[in-house]
PDB file of C-alpha atoms in Angstrom:
ATOM      1  CA  MET A   8       8.793  10.104  -6.472  1.00  0.00           C
ATOM      2  CA  ASP A   9       7.839  13.297  -4.743  1.00  0.00           C
ATOM      3  CA  GLU A  10       6.409  16.349  -6.655  1.00  0.00           C
ATOM      4  CA  ASN A  11       9.876  18.108  -7.288  1.00  0.00           C
ATOM      5  CA  ARG A  12      11.577  14.814  -8.456  1.00  0.00           C
ATOM      6  CA  LEU A  13       8.606  14.205 -10.816  1.00  0.00           C
ATOM      7  CA  LEU A  14       8.871  18.229 -12.119  1.00  0.00           C
ATOM      8  CA  HIS A  15      12.799  17.907 -11.895  1.00  0.00           C
ATOM      9  CA  ILE A  16      12.398  14.664 -14.591  1.00  0.00           C
ATOM     10  CA  ALA A  17       9.809  16.242 -16.730  1.00  0.00           C
ATOM     11  CA  SER A  18      12.320  19.514 -16.992  1.00  0.00           C
ATOM     12  CA  GLU A  19      14.560  17.526 -18.091  1.00  0.00           C
ATOM     13  CA  LEU A  20      13.250  15.424 -20.957  1.00  0.00           C
ATOM     14  CA  ARG A  21      11.730  18.378 -22.165  1.00  0.00           C
ATOM     15  CA  ALA A  22      15.125  19.992 -22.287  1.00  0.00           C
ATOM     16  CA  GLY A  23      16.275  17.255 -23.886  1.00  0.00           C
ATOM     17  CA  ARG A  24      18.482  15.580 -21.245  1.00  0.00           C
ATOM     18  CA  PRO A  25      18.064  12.156 -19.751  1.00  0.00           C
ATOM     19  CA  ALA A  26      15.302  11.482 -16.997  1.00  0.00           C
ATOM     20  CA  GLY A  27      18.232   9.825 -14.100  1.00  0.00           C
ATOM     21  CA  LEU A  28      16.064   7.727 -13.159  1.00  0.00           C
ATOM     22  CA  THR A  29      17.595   5.790 -10.474  1.00  0.00           C
ATOM     23  CA  CYS A  30      16.119   2.305  -8.257  1.00  0.00           C
ATOM     24  CA  GLU A  31      15.212   5.042  -5.737  1.00  0.00           C
ATOM     25  CA  ASP A  32      12.757   6.634  -8.113  1.00  0.00           C
ATOM     26  CA  ALA A  33      11.233   3.316  -8.823  1.00  0.00           C
ATOM     27  CA  PRO A  34      11.838   0.931  -6.489  1.00  0.00           C
ATOM     28  CA  CYS A  35       9.909  -1.875  -8.605  1.00  0.00           C
ATOM     29  CA  PHE A  36      13.046  -2.079 -10.361  1.00  0.00           C
ATOM     30  CA  SER A  37      15.223  -2.635  -7.546  1.00  0.00           C
ATOM     31  CA  ALA A  38      17.473  -5.691  -6.979  1.00  0.00           C
ATOM     32  CA  GLU A  39      15.135  -6.226  -3.770  1.00  0.00           C
ATOM     33  CA  ALA A  40      11.947  -6.081  -5.237  1.00  0.00           C
ATOM     34  CA  THR A  41      12.882  -7.913  -8.869  1.00  0.00           C
ATOM     35  CA  ARG A  42      14.760 -11.271  -7.018  1.00  0.00           C
ATOM     36  CA  GLY A  43      14.073 -14.127  -9.110  1.00  0.00           C
ATOM     37  CA  SER A  44      12.765 -12.391 -11.671  1.00  0.00           C
ATOM     38  CA  ALA A  45      13.452 -13.497 -15.184  1.00  0.00           C
ATOM     39  CA  TYR A  46      12.584  -9.734 -17.138  1.00  0.00           C
ATOM     40  CA  LEU A  47      12.391  -6.983 -14.393  1.00  0.00           C
ATOM     41  CA  GLY A  48      15.577  -5.672 -12.626  1.00  0.00           C
ATOM     42  CA  PRO A  49      18.044  -2.565 -12.243  1.00  0.00           C
ATOM     43  CA  ALA A  50      19.097  -2.152 -15.299  1.00  0.00           C
ATOM     44  CA  CYS A  51      14.926  -1.729 -16.778  1.00  0.00           C
ATOM     45  CA  VAL A  52      15.788   1.962 -15.210  1.00  0.00           C
ATOM     46  CA  ASP A  53      18.654   1.953 -17.398  1.00  0.00           C
ATOM     47  CA  SER A  54      16.823   1.134 -20.583  1.00  0.00           C
ATOM     48  CA  PHE A  55      14.134   3.569 -19.750  1.00  0.00           C
ATOM     49  CA  ASN A  56      16.751   6.078 -18.852  1.00  0.00           C
ATOM     50  CA  ASP A  57      17.914   5.835 -22.835  1.00  0.00           C
ATOM     51  CA  ALA A  58      14.006   5.432 -24.360  1.00  0.00           C
ATOM     52  CA  LEU A  59      12.503   8.319 -22.482  1.00  0.00           C
ATOM     53  CA  THR A  60      12.284  11.604 -24.735  1.00  0.00           C
ATOM     54  CA  ALA A  61      10.661  14.505 -24.471  1.00  0.00           C
ATOM     55  CA  ASP A  62       7.025  13.457 -25.331  1.00  0.00           C
ATOM     56  CA  ASP A  63       7.357  11.765 -22.110  1.00  0.00           C
ATOM     57  CA  ALA A  64       7.506  14.556 -19.536  1.00  0.00           C
ATOM     58  CA  VAL A  65       3.642  14.650 -19.408  1.00  0.00           C
ATOM     59  CA  VAL A  66       3.746  11.659 -17.561  1.00  0.00           C
ATOM     60  CA  PHE A  67       6.090  13.256 -15.093  1.00  0.00           C
ATOM     61  CA  GLU A  68       4.077  16.049 -14.828  1.00  0.00           C
ATOM     62  CA  ARG A  69       0.555  14.681 -14.920  1.00  0.00           C
ATOM     63  CA  ALA A  70       2.184  12.625 -11.590  1.00  0.00           C
ATOM     64  CA  ALA A  71       3.381  15.447 -10.047  1.00  0.00           C
ATOM     65  CA  ARG A  72      -0.366  17.217  -9.852  1.00  0.00           C
ATOM     66  CA  ALA A  73      -1.475  14.124  -8.418  1.00  0.00           C
ATOM     67  CA  VAL A  74       0.891  14.100  -5.731  1.00  0.00           C
ATOM     68  CA  THR A  75       0.054  17.430  -4.879  1.00  0.00           C
ATOM     69  CA  GLU A  76      -3.763  17.036  -5.175  1.00  0.00           C
ATOM     70  CA  GLY A  77      -3.472  13.853  -3.023  1.00  0.00           C
ATOM     71  CA  ASP A  78      -4.872  11.397  -6.498  1.00  0.00           C
ATOM     72  CA  GLN A  79      -4.654   7.884  -5.764  1.00  0.00           C
ATOM     73  CA  ALA A  80      -2.157   7.097  -9.045  1.00  0.00           C
ATOM     74  CA  TRP A  81       0.778   5.212  -9.917  1.00  0.00           C
ATOM     75  CA  ILE A  82       3.545   6.173 -12.278  1.00  0.00           C
ATOM     76  CA  GLY A  83       3.527   2.566 -14.821  1.00  0.00           C
ATOM     77  CA  PHE A  84       5.917   0.810 -16.960  1.00  0.00           C
ATOM     78  CA  LYS A  85       5.855  -1.573 -19.650  1.00  0.00           C
ATOM     79  CA  VAL A  86       8.582  -3.208 -19.836  1.00  0.00           C
ATOM     80  CA  VAL A  87       9.490  -4.912 -23.772  1.00  0.00           C
ATOM     81  CA  PHE A  88      11.791  -8.143 -23.558  1.00  0.00           C
ATOM     82  CA  ASP A  89      11.074  -9.410 -27.050  1.00  0.00           C
ATOM     83  CA  ALA A  90       9.966  -6.736 -29.216  1.00  0.00           C
ATOM     84  CA  ASP A  91       8.496  -9.251 -32.238  1.00  0.00           C
ATOM     85  CA  GLU A  92       6.401 -10.988 -29.923  1.00  0.00           C
ATOM     86  CA  ALA A  93       4.942  -7.915 -27.907  1.00  0.00           C
ATOM     87  CA  VAL A  94       3.714  -6.806 -31.150  1.00  0.00           C
ATOM     88  CA  HIS A  95       2.457  -9.733 -33.176  1.00  0.00           C
ATOM     89  CA  ASN A  96       0.909 -11.963 -30.211  1.00  0.00           C
ATOM     90  CA  VAL A  97      -2.578 -10.322 -30.171  1.00  0.00           C
ATOM     91  CA  ASP A  98      -4.403 -12.959 -28.573  1.00  0.00           C
ATOM     92  CA  ASN A  99      -5.016 -15.827 -25.827  1.00  0.00           C
ATOM     93  CA  ALA A 100      -7.052 -18.586 -25.023  1.00  0.00           C
ATOM     94  CA  VAL A 101      -8.223 -16.840 -21.665  1.00  0.00           C
ATOM     95  CA  THR A 102      -8.808 -13.037 -22.195  1.00  0.00           C
ATOM     96  CA  LYS A 103     -11.539 -11.224 -24.642  1.00  0.00           C
ATOM     97  CA  SER A 104      -9.819 -10.163 -27.633  1.00  0.00           C
ATOM     98  CA  TYR A 105      -8.435  -7.202 -28.239  1.00  0.00           C
ATOM     99  CA  GLY A 106      -8.241  -6.842 -31.782  1.00  0.00           C
ATOM    100  CA  GLU A 107      -5.733  -7.545 -34.605  1.00  0.00           C
ATOM    101  CA  VAL A 108      -3.247  -5.747 -32.676  1.00  0.00           C
ATOM    102  CA  GLY A 109      -0.984  -6.671 -30.068  1.00  0.00           C
ATOM    103  CA  SER A 110       1.253  -4.262 -28.196  1.00  0.00           C
ATOM    104  CA  ALA A 111       1.149  -0.830 -30.014  1.00  0.00           C
ATOM    105  CA  ASP A 112       5.269  -1.074 -30.358  1.00  0.00           C
ATOM    106  CA  GLY A 113       8.448  -2.479 -29.557  1.00  0.00           C
ATOM    107  CA  GLU A 114       9.011   0.111 -27.113  1.00  0.00           C
ATOM    108  CA  PRO A 115       9.335   0.392 -23.479  1.00  0.00           C
ATOM    109  CA  LEU A 116       6.974   2.669 -22.455  1.00  0.00           C
ATOM    110  CA  VAL A 117       6.322   4.892 -18.871  1.00  0.00           C
ATOM    111  CA  PHE A 118       2.919   6.342 -18.433  1.00  0.00           C
ATOM    112  CA  PHE A 119       0.450   7.703 -15.448  1.00  0.00           C
ATOM    113  CA  CYS A 120      -3.022   6.059 -14.378  1.00  0.00           C
ATOM    114  CA  ASN A 121      -5.225   6.718 -11.301  1.00  0.00           C
ATOM    115  CA  ASP A 122      -8.053   5.171  -9.423  1.00  0.00           C
ATOM    116  CA  ALA A 123     -10.220   7.167 -11.915  1.00  0.00           C
ATOM    117  CA  LYS A 124      -8.610   4.907 -14.537  1.00  0.00           C
ATOM    118  CA  GLU A 125      -7.103   8.621 -16.399  1.00  0.00           C
ATOM    119  CA  VAL A 126      -4.362   7.225 -18.471  1.00  0.00           C
ATOM    120  CA  VAL A 127      -1.438   9.706 -19.710  1.00  0.00           C
ATOM    121  CA  ALA A 128       1.124   8.535 -22.209  1.00  0.00           C
ATOM    122  CA  GLY A 129       3.647  10.127 -24.196  1.00  0.00           C
ATOM    123  CA  ARG A 130       2.964   7.764 -27.112  1.00  0.00           C
ATOM    124  CA  PRO A 131      -0.025   5.834 -28.303  1.00  0.00           C
ATOM    125  CA  TYR A 132      -0.889   2.613 -26.800  1.00  0.00           C
ATOM    126  CA  SER A 133      -3.301  -0.334 -28.272  1.00  0.00           C
ATOM    127  CA  PRO A 134      -6.638  -1.590 -26.479  1.00  0.00           C
ATOM    128  CA  ARG A 135      -4.735  -4.540 -25.336  1.00  0.00           C
ATOM    129  CA  ASP A 136      -1.994  -2.304 -23.647  1.00  0.00           C
ATOM    130  CA  LEU A 137      -4.647   0.081 -22.455  1.00  0.00           C
ATOM    131  CA  PHE A 138      -6.033  -3.181 -20.624  1.00  0.00           C
ATOM    132  CA  GLN A 139      -2.792  -4.040 -18.692  1.00  0.00           C
ATOM    133  CA  MET A 140      -2.099  -0.324 -18.111  1.00  0.00           C
ATOM    134  CA  LYS A 141      -5.209   0.017 -15.904  1.00  0.00           C
ATOM    135  CA  ASP A 142      -4.258  -3.105 -13.638  1.00  0.00           C
ATOM    136  CA  VAL A 143      -1.362  -1.100 -12.217  1.00  0.00           C
ATOM    137  CA  THR A 144      -4.318  -0.101  -9.858  1.00  0.00           C
ATOM    138  CA  ARG A 145      -4.000  -3.680  -8.138  1.00  0.00           C
ATOM    139  CA  GLY A 146      -0.579  -2.364  -7.274  1.00  0.00           C
ATOM    140  CA  PRO A 147       1.834  -3.047  -8.843  1.00  0.00           C
ATOM    141  CA  SER A 148       0.022  -5.588 -11.523  1.00  0.00           C
ATOM    142  CA  MET A 149      -1.853  -8.219 -11.522  1.00  0.00           C
ATOM    143  CA  HIS A 150      -1.821  -9.777 -15.513  1.00  0.00           C
ATOM    144  CA  ASN A 151       1.403  -8.956 -16.342  1.00  0.00           C
ATOM    145  CA  GLU A 152       2.247 -12.451 -17.556  1.00  0.00           C
ATOM    146  CA  GLN A 153      -0.763 -12.749 -20.177  1.00  0.00           C
ATOM    147  CA  PHE A 154       0.830 -11.712 -23.141  1.00  0.00           C
ATOM    148  CA  ALA A 155       4.162 -12.851 -24.657  1.00  0.00           C
ATOM    149  CA  GLY A 156       7.241 -10.150 -25.276  1.00  0.00           C
ATOM    150  CA  LEU A 157       6.576  -7.922 -22.342  1.00  0.00           C
ATOM    151  CA  THR A 158       5.781  -7.527 -18.433  1.00  0.00           C
ATOM    152  CA  TRP A 159       4.752  -4.430 -16.367  1.00  0.00           C
ATOM    153  CA  ALA A 160       5.853  -3.079 -13.359  1.00  0.00           C
ATOM    154  CA  SER A 161       4.652  -0.094 -11.416  1.00  0.00           C
ATOM    155  CA  VAL A 162       5.317   2.529  -8.615  1.00  0.00           C
ATOM    156  CA  PRO A 163       2.315   4.371  -6.343  1.00  0.00           C
ATOM    157  CA  LEU A 164       2.176   7.944  -5.520  1.00  0.00           C
ATOM    158  CA  PHE A 165       1.297   7.826  -2.796  1.00  0.00           C
ATOM    159  CA  ASP A 166       2.625   7.064   1.069  1.00  0.00           C
ATOM    160  CA  LYS A 167       2.086   3.738   2.586  1.00  0.00           C
ATOM    161  CA  VAL A 168      -0.240   3.837   5.336  1.00  0.00           C
ATOM    162  CA  ARG A 169       1.143   3.262   8.875  1.00  0.00           C
ATOM    163  CA  VAL A 170       0.169   0.996  11.649  1.00  0.00           C
ATOM    164  CA  TRP A 171       1.141   1.337  15.197  1.00  0.00           C
ATOM    165  CA  LEU A 172       0.988  -2.020  17.169  1.00  0.00           C
ATOM    166  CA  LEU A 173       1.025  -1.021  20.725  1.00  0.00           C
ATOM    167  CA  GLY A 174       2.220  -4.221  22.062  1.00  0.00           C
ATOM    168  CA  ALA A 175       4.898  -6.624  21.379  1.00  0.00           C
ATOM    169  CA  SER A 176       2.644  -9.544  22.080  1.00  0.00           C
ATOM    170  CA  ASP A 177       2.638 -12.835  20.125  1.00  0.00           C
ATOM    171  CA  ALA A 178       0.188 -11.871  17.658  1.00  0.00           C
ATOM    172  CA  ALA A 179       1.703  -8.347  17.069  1.00  0.00           C
ATOM    173  CA  SER A 180       5.043 -10.508  15.986  1.00  0.00           C
ATOM    174  CA  GLU A 181       3.059 -12.117  13.310  1.00  0.00           C
ATOM    175  CA  VAL A 182       1.110  -9.029  12.545  1.00  0.00           C
ATOM    176  CA  ALA A 183       3.918  -6.956  11.786  1.00  0.00           C
ATOM    177  CA  ALA A 184       5.111  -9.667   9.380  1.00  0.00           C
ATOM    178  CA  LEU A 185       1.902 -10.142   7.075  1.00  0.00           C
ATOM    179  CA  ALA A 186       1.430  -5.826   7.611  1.00  0.00           C
ATOM    180  CA  GLU A 187       4.736  -5.368   5.745  1.00  0.00           C
ATOM    181  CA  HIS A 188       3.901  -7.899   3.385  1.00  0.00           C
ATOM    182  CA  VAL A 189       0.932  -6.086   2.190  1.00  0.00           C
ATOM    183  CA  GLY A 190       2.458  -2.671   2.366  1.00  0.00           C
ATOM    184  CA  PHE A 191       1.824  -1.201   5.522  1.00  0.00           C
ATOM    185  CA  ASP A 192       4.642   0.835   7.365  1.00  0.00           C
ATOM    186  CA  VAL A 193       4.692  -1.057  10.823  1.00  0.00           C
ATOM    187  CA  VAL A 194       5.874   0.873  14.201  1.00  0.00           C
ATOM    188  CA  VAL A 195       5.377  -1.606  17.212  1.00  0.00           C
ATOM    189  CA  VAL A 196       5.812  -0.156  21.223  1.00  0.00           C
ATOM    190  CA  ASP A 197       6.726  -2.144  23.969  1.00  0.00           C
ATOM    191  CA  TYR A 198       8.604  -1.209  27.356  1.00  0.00           C
ATOM    192  CA  ASP A 199      10.643  -4.699  27.059  1.00  0.00           C
ATOM    193  CA  GLU A 200      12.759  -5.445  25.066  1.00  0.00           C
ATOM    194  CA  ALA A 201      12.734  -9.134  25.843  1.00  0.00           C
ATOM    195  CA  TYR A 202       9.639  -9.247  23.541  1.00  0.00           C
ATOM    196  CA  LEU A 203      10.487  -6.145  21.402  1.00  0.00           C
ATOM    197  CA  ASN A 204      13.690  -7.289  19.745  1.00  0.00           C
ATOM    198  CA  GLU A 205      14.883  -7.698  16.044  1.00  0.00           C
ATOM    199  CA  LYS A 206      14.393 -11.691  16.183  1.00  0.00           C
ATOM    200  CA  ARG A 207      10.451 -11.142  16.734  1.00  0.00           C
ATOM    201  CA  PHE A 208      10.543  -7.874  14.748  1.00  0.00           C
ATOM    202  CA  PRO A 209      12.925  -7.709  12.450  1.00  0.00           C
ATOM    203  CA  THR A 210      11.862  -5.136   9.717  1.00  0.00           C
ATOM    204  CA  ALA A 211       9.635  -3.135  11.697  1.00  0.00           C
ATOM    205  CA  GLN A 212      10.336   0.191  13.641  1.00  0.00           C
ATOM    206  CA  ARG A 213      10.730  -0.693  17.462  1.00  0.00           C
ATOM    207  CA  VAL A 214       9.954   2.148  19.599  1.00  0.00           C
ATOM    208  CA  LEU A 215      11.410   0.915  23.378  1.00  0.00           C
ATOM    209  CA  LEU A 216       9.387   2.714  26.207  1.00  0.00           C
ATOM    210  CA  GLN A 217      11.252   3.412  29.465  1.00  0.00           C
ATOM    211  CA  GLY A 218      10.225   2.941  33.093  1.00  0.00           C
ATOM    212  CA  GLY A 219       8.399  -0.747  32.669  1.00  0.00           C
ATOM    213  CA  SER A 220       4.634   0.841  31.779  1.00  0.00           C
ATOM    214  CA  PHE A 221       3.170   2.721  28.728  1.00  0.00           C
ATOM    215  CA  ASP A 222       3.442   5.458  29.908  1.00  0.00           C
ATOM    216  CA  GLY A 223       6.037   6.725  27.946  1.00  0.00           C
ATOM    217  CA  LEU A 224       3.374   6.364  24.927  1.00  0.00           C
ATOM    218  CA  ALA A 225       2.651  10.478  25.672  1.00  0.00           C
ATOM    219  CA  GLU A 226       6.037  11.309  24.109  1.00  0.00           C
ATOM    220  CA  LEU A 227       4.986   9.577  20.837  1.00  0.00           C
ATOM    221  CA  SER A 228       2.866  11.280  18.068  1.00  0.00           C
ATOM    222  CA  ALA A 229       0.184   9.418  15.747  1.00  0.00           C
ATOM    223  CA  ALA A 230      -0.838  11.340  12.624  1.00  0.00           C
ATOM    224  CA  SER A 231      -5.054  11.209  11.932  1.00  0.00           C
ATOM    225  CA  GLU A 232      -4.107   9.030   8.737  1.00  0.00           C
ATOM    226  CA  ASP A 233      -3.109   6.503  10.666  1.00  0.00           C
ATOM    227  CA  TYR A 234      -4.027   3.099  11.969  1.00  0.00           C
ATOM    228  CA  VAL A 235      -3.393   1.594  15.681  1.00  0.00           C
ATOM    229  CA  CYS A 236      -3.729  -2.089  17.009  1.00  0.00           C
ATOM    230  CA  VAL A 237      -3.651  -2.285  20.307  1.00  0.00           C
ATOM    231  CA  LEU A 238      -2.107  -5.691  21.243  1.00  0.00           C
ATOM    232  CA  THR A 239      -0.569  -5.407  24.611  1.00  0.00           C
ATOM    233  CA  ARG A 240       0.696  -8.462  25.924  1.00  0.00           C
ATOM    234  CA  GLY A 241      -1.941  -9.861  28.712  1.00  0.00           C
ATOM    235  CA  HIS A 242      -3.985  -6.603  27.794  1.00  0.00           C
ATOM    236  CA  MET A 243      -2.827  -4.857  31.089  1.00  0.00           C
ATOM    237  CA  PHE A 244      -1.822  -1.743  29.199  1.00  0.00           C
ATOM    238  CA  ASP A 245      -4.868  -1.554  26.991  1.00  0.00           C
ATOM    239  CA  PRO A 246      -6.850   1.259  28.390  1.00  0.00           C
ATOM    240  CA  GLU A 247      -3.547   3.328  28.100  1.00  0.00           C
ATOM    241  CA  ALA A 248      -3.224   2.425  24.463  1.00  0.00           C
ATOM    242  CA  CYS A 249      -6.656   3.024  23.700  1.00  0.00           C
ATOM    243  CA  LEU A 250      -6.489   6.309  24.712  1.00  0.00           C
ATOM    244  CA  TRP A 251      -3.646   7.304  23.490  1.00  0.00           C
ATOM    245  CA  ALA A 252      -5.159   6.382  19.797  1.00  0.00           C
ATOM    246  CA  LEU A 253      -8.126   8.272  20.335  1.00  0.00           C
ATOM    247  CA  ALA A 254      -6.669  11.190  21.480  1.00  0.00           C
ATOM    248  CA  HIS A 255      -4.875  11.476  18.318  1.00  0.00           C
ATOM    249  CA  ASP A 256      -7.656  10.745  16.265  1.00  0.00           C
ATOM    250  CA  VAL A 257      -6.366   8.149  14.090  1.00  0.00           C
ATOM    251  CA  HIS A 258      -8.159   6.528  11.208  1.00  0.00           C
ATOM    252  CA  TYR A 259      -8.904   2.693  13.018  1.00  0.00           C
ATOM    253  CA  VAL A 260      -8.184   2.031  15.897  1.00  0.00           C
ATOM    254  CA  GLY A 261      -8.569  -1.250  17.108  1.00  0.00           C
ATOM    255  CA  MET A 262      -8.610  -3.825  20.374  1.00  0.00           C
ATOM    256  CA  MET A 263      -8.124  -7.480  20.773  1.00  0.00           C
ATOM    257  CA  GLY A 264      -9.912  -9.467  23.845  1.00  0.00           C
ATOM    258  CA  CYS A 265     -13.115 -10.821  25.256  1.00  0.00           C
ATOM    259  CA  ALA A 266     -16.591  -8.899  25.756  1.00  0.00           C
ATOM    260  CA  GLY A 267     -15.908  -9.281  29.794  1.00  0.00           C
ATOM    261  CA  LYS A 268     -12.079  -8.001  29.493  1.00  0.00           C
ATOM    262  CA  ASN A 269     -13.150  -5.026  27.254  1.00  0.00           C
ATOM    263  CA  ASN A 270     -16.454  -3.985  29.565  1.00  0.00           C
ATOM    264  CA  ARG A 271     -13.451  -3.409  32.134  1.00  0.00           C
ATOM    265  CA  VAL A 272     -11.065  -1.589  29.718  1.00  0.00           C
ATOM    266  CA  HIS A 273     -14.108   0.603  28.756  1.00  0.00           C
ATOM    267  CA  ASP A 274     -14.744   1.575  32.183  1.00  0.00           C
ATOM    268  CA  LEU A 275     -10.870   2.722  32.261  1.00  0.00           C
ATOM    269  CA  VAL A 276     -10.956   4.501  29.254  1.00  0.00           C
ATOM    270  CA  ILE A 277     -14.112   6.729  30.123  1.00  0.00           C
ATOM    271  CA  GLU A 278     -12.273   7.274  33.915  1.00  0.00           C
ATOM    272  CA  GLY A 279      -9.138   8.310  31.358  1.00  0.00           C
ATOM    273  CA  GLY A 280     -11.180  11.226  29.724  1.00  0.00           C
ATOM    274  CA  ALA A 281     -12.654   9.455  27.070  1.00  0.00           C
ATOM    275  CA  THR A 282     -16.036   9.880  25.654  1.00  0.00           C
ATOM    276  CA  GLU A 283     -18.370   7.241  24.777  1.00  0.00           C
ATOM    277  CA  ALA A 284     -18.690   8.338  21.437  1.00  0.00           C
ATOM    278  CA  GLN A 285     -14.657   8.147  20.791  1.00  0.00           C
ATOM    279  CA  TRP A 286     -15.035   4.819  22.391  1.00  0.00           C
ATOM    280  CA  GLU A 287     -17.631   3.515  20.305  1.00  0.00           C
ATOM    281  CA  ARG A 288     -14.614   4.019  17.640  1.00  0.00           C
ATOM    282  CA  VAL A 289     -12.908   1.498  18.894  1.00  0.00           C
ATOM    283  CA  LYS A 290     -13.075  -2.092  16.685  1.00  0.00           C
ATOM    284  CA  ARG A 291     -13.915  -4.442  19.695  1.00  0.00           C
ATOM    285  CA  PRO A 292     -12.811  -7.378  18.718  1.00  0.00           C
ATOM    286  CA  ILE A 293     -10.047  -6.325  16.348  1.00  0.00           C
ATOM    287  CA  GLY A 294      -9.911  -8.220  13.075  1.00  0.00           C
ATOM    288  CA  LEU A 295     -12.382  -9.845  10.762  1.00  0.00           C
ATOM    289  CA  LYS A 296     -14.298 -12.985  12.222  1.00  0.00           C
ATOM    290  CA  PHE A 297     -13.592 -16.163  10.736  1.00  0.00           C
ATOM    291  CA  GLY A 298     -12.696 -18.488  13.920  1.00  0.00           C
ATOM    292  CA  ALA A 299      -8.921 -17.328  14.144  1.00  0.00           C
ATOM    293  CA  LYS A 300      -7.604 -18.496  17.609  1.00  0.00           C
ATOM    294  CA  THR A 301      -3.602 -19.142  17.149  1.00  0.00           C
ATOM    295  CA  PRO A 302      -1.576 -15.602  17.094  1.00  0.00           C
ATOM    296  CA  ALA A 303      -0.568 -16.547  13.111  1.00  0.00           C
ATOM    297  CA  GLU A 304      -4.341 -16.767  12.756  1.00  0.00           C
ATOM    298  CA  LEU A 305      -5.674 -13.554  14.473  1.00  0.00           C
ATOM    299  CA  ALA A 306      -2.897 -11.970  12.242  1.00  0.00           C
ATOM    300  CA  VAL A 307      -4.411 -13.245   9.191  1.00  0.00           C
ATOM    301  CA  ALA A 308      -7.784 -11.645  10.625  1.00  0.00           C
ATOM    302  CA  ILE A 309      -6.380  -8.544  12.211  1.00  0.00           C
ATOM    303  CA  VAL A 310      -4.561  -7.781   8.772  1.00  0.00           C
ATOM    304  CA  GLY A 311      -7.222  -8.518   6.418  1.00  0.00           C
ATOM    305  CA  GLU A 312      -9.327  -5.715   8.385  1.00  0.00           C
ATOM    306  CA  LEU A 313      -6.715  -3.563   7.766  1.00  0.00           C
ATOM    307  CA  VAL A 314      -6.259  -3.853   3.884  1.00  0.00           C
ATOM    308  CA  ASP A 315     -10.240  -3.860   4.086  1.00  0.00           C
ATOM    309  CA  VAL A 316      -9.822  -0.640   6.060  1.00  0.00           C
ATOM    310  CA  ARG A 317      -6.930   0.983   3.831  1.00  0.00           C
ATOM    311  CA  TYR A 318      -9.081  -0.139   0.432  1.00  0.00           C
ATOM    312  CA  LYS A 319     -12.380   1.978   1.894  1.00  0.00           C
ATOM    313  CA  GLN A 320     -10.446   5.036   2.821  1.00  0.00           C
ATOM    314  CA  ARG A 321      -8.138   4.996  -0.312  1.00  0.00           C
ATOM    315  CA  TYR A 322     -10.802   4.457  -3.393  1.00  0.00           C
ATOM    316  CA  SER A 323     -13.330   6.590  -4.364  1.00  0.00           C
ATOM    317  CA  GLU A 324     -17.088   5.634  -3.186  1.00  0.00           C
ATOM    318  CA  GLU A 325     -17.313   5.039  -7.457  1.00  0.00           C
ATOM    319  CA  ALA A 326     -14.396   3.137  -7.941  1.00  0.00           C
ATOM    320  CA  ARG A 327     -15.822   1.234  -4.785  1.00  0.00           C
ATOM    321  CA  ALA A 328     -19.045   0.711  -6.248  1.00  0.00           C
ATOM    322  CA  ARG A 329     -17.448  -0.756  -9.449  1.00  0.00           C
ATOM    323  CA  HIS A 330     -15.405  -2.842  -7.550  1.00  0.00           C
ATOM    324  CA  GLU A 331     -18.167  -4.280  -6.014  1.00  0.00           C
ATOM    325  CA  ARG A 332     -19.939  -5.142  -8.919  1.00  0.00           C
ATOM    326  CA  ASP A 333     -17.129  -6.850 -10.550  1.00  0.00           C
ATOM    327  CA  LEU A 334     -17.246  -9.091  -7.439  1.00  0.00           C
ATOM    328  CA  GLY A 335     -20.733  -9.782  -7.909  1.00  0.00           C
ATOM    329  CA  ARG A 336     -21.388  -7.732  -4.602  1.00  0.00           C
ATOM    330  CA  GLU A 337     -24.098  -5.142  -5.180  1.00  0.00           C
TER     331      GLU A 337
END
């Protein structure tokens, strides 16, 4: 949801009119996202439209401000499917006790939560609710099956990170599938449709260059917040790919290959106009180091690194420090 849509929903609620939420507003309830779920589905949107009141306008107003400010934030949904169980189930055998109150009531709840764990809701919530509401920052929710009678879902208020895969190699095919699965927006670029096709890249955006080379890259533009993975087939166009990424000053650029090959690419990149400081920005070899060899294994290494870069980019130093403490990695 963008700022205007959020403010429109808030205005409708304050005027006493239905919110008019759709699955486009809350894709966490779409048929695709909830396939196989016993409790989540498109009908949840109707339930929230029936339940939301003027009191809930503050959630959408706070969410609109978060979008404007570029805050790392979510709109969350408490979905109740057994009100009696939700209210009266106060404990389980694993989590710590949150008192003698279960969920605050047996009604659906919409709320706002950001990276700083600021929570805004239109109705009171219990300590146990708050414990689970904060989990939306894990995107969408990690602990949604801990207590009976209810579950949770959320919608991020920020865009996906775009990842450019320069080269339709076998490794790129594996990276595309895994990167999309963990929430990246994937664009694959190559000049040969024998490799760049729907079968190898069924869901990624495909950009076919003309002329049998990567010269056409010059016609494409990347944003400074984008990531670039240089994965050209046979490494033949790695210099052109690196130069393009560096010229657009992308947030992350990584290149696959051995030291000997990379030394030659270095010379060609410098000859192409890049500085030594720019070259040092290229992560080489790309990916986390744990002995990956096959295209699928390399994809795990590469996407693992992309997730780590995204985590460091999105979260504040304070939030990262807190997370590191939780992991025992101070």
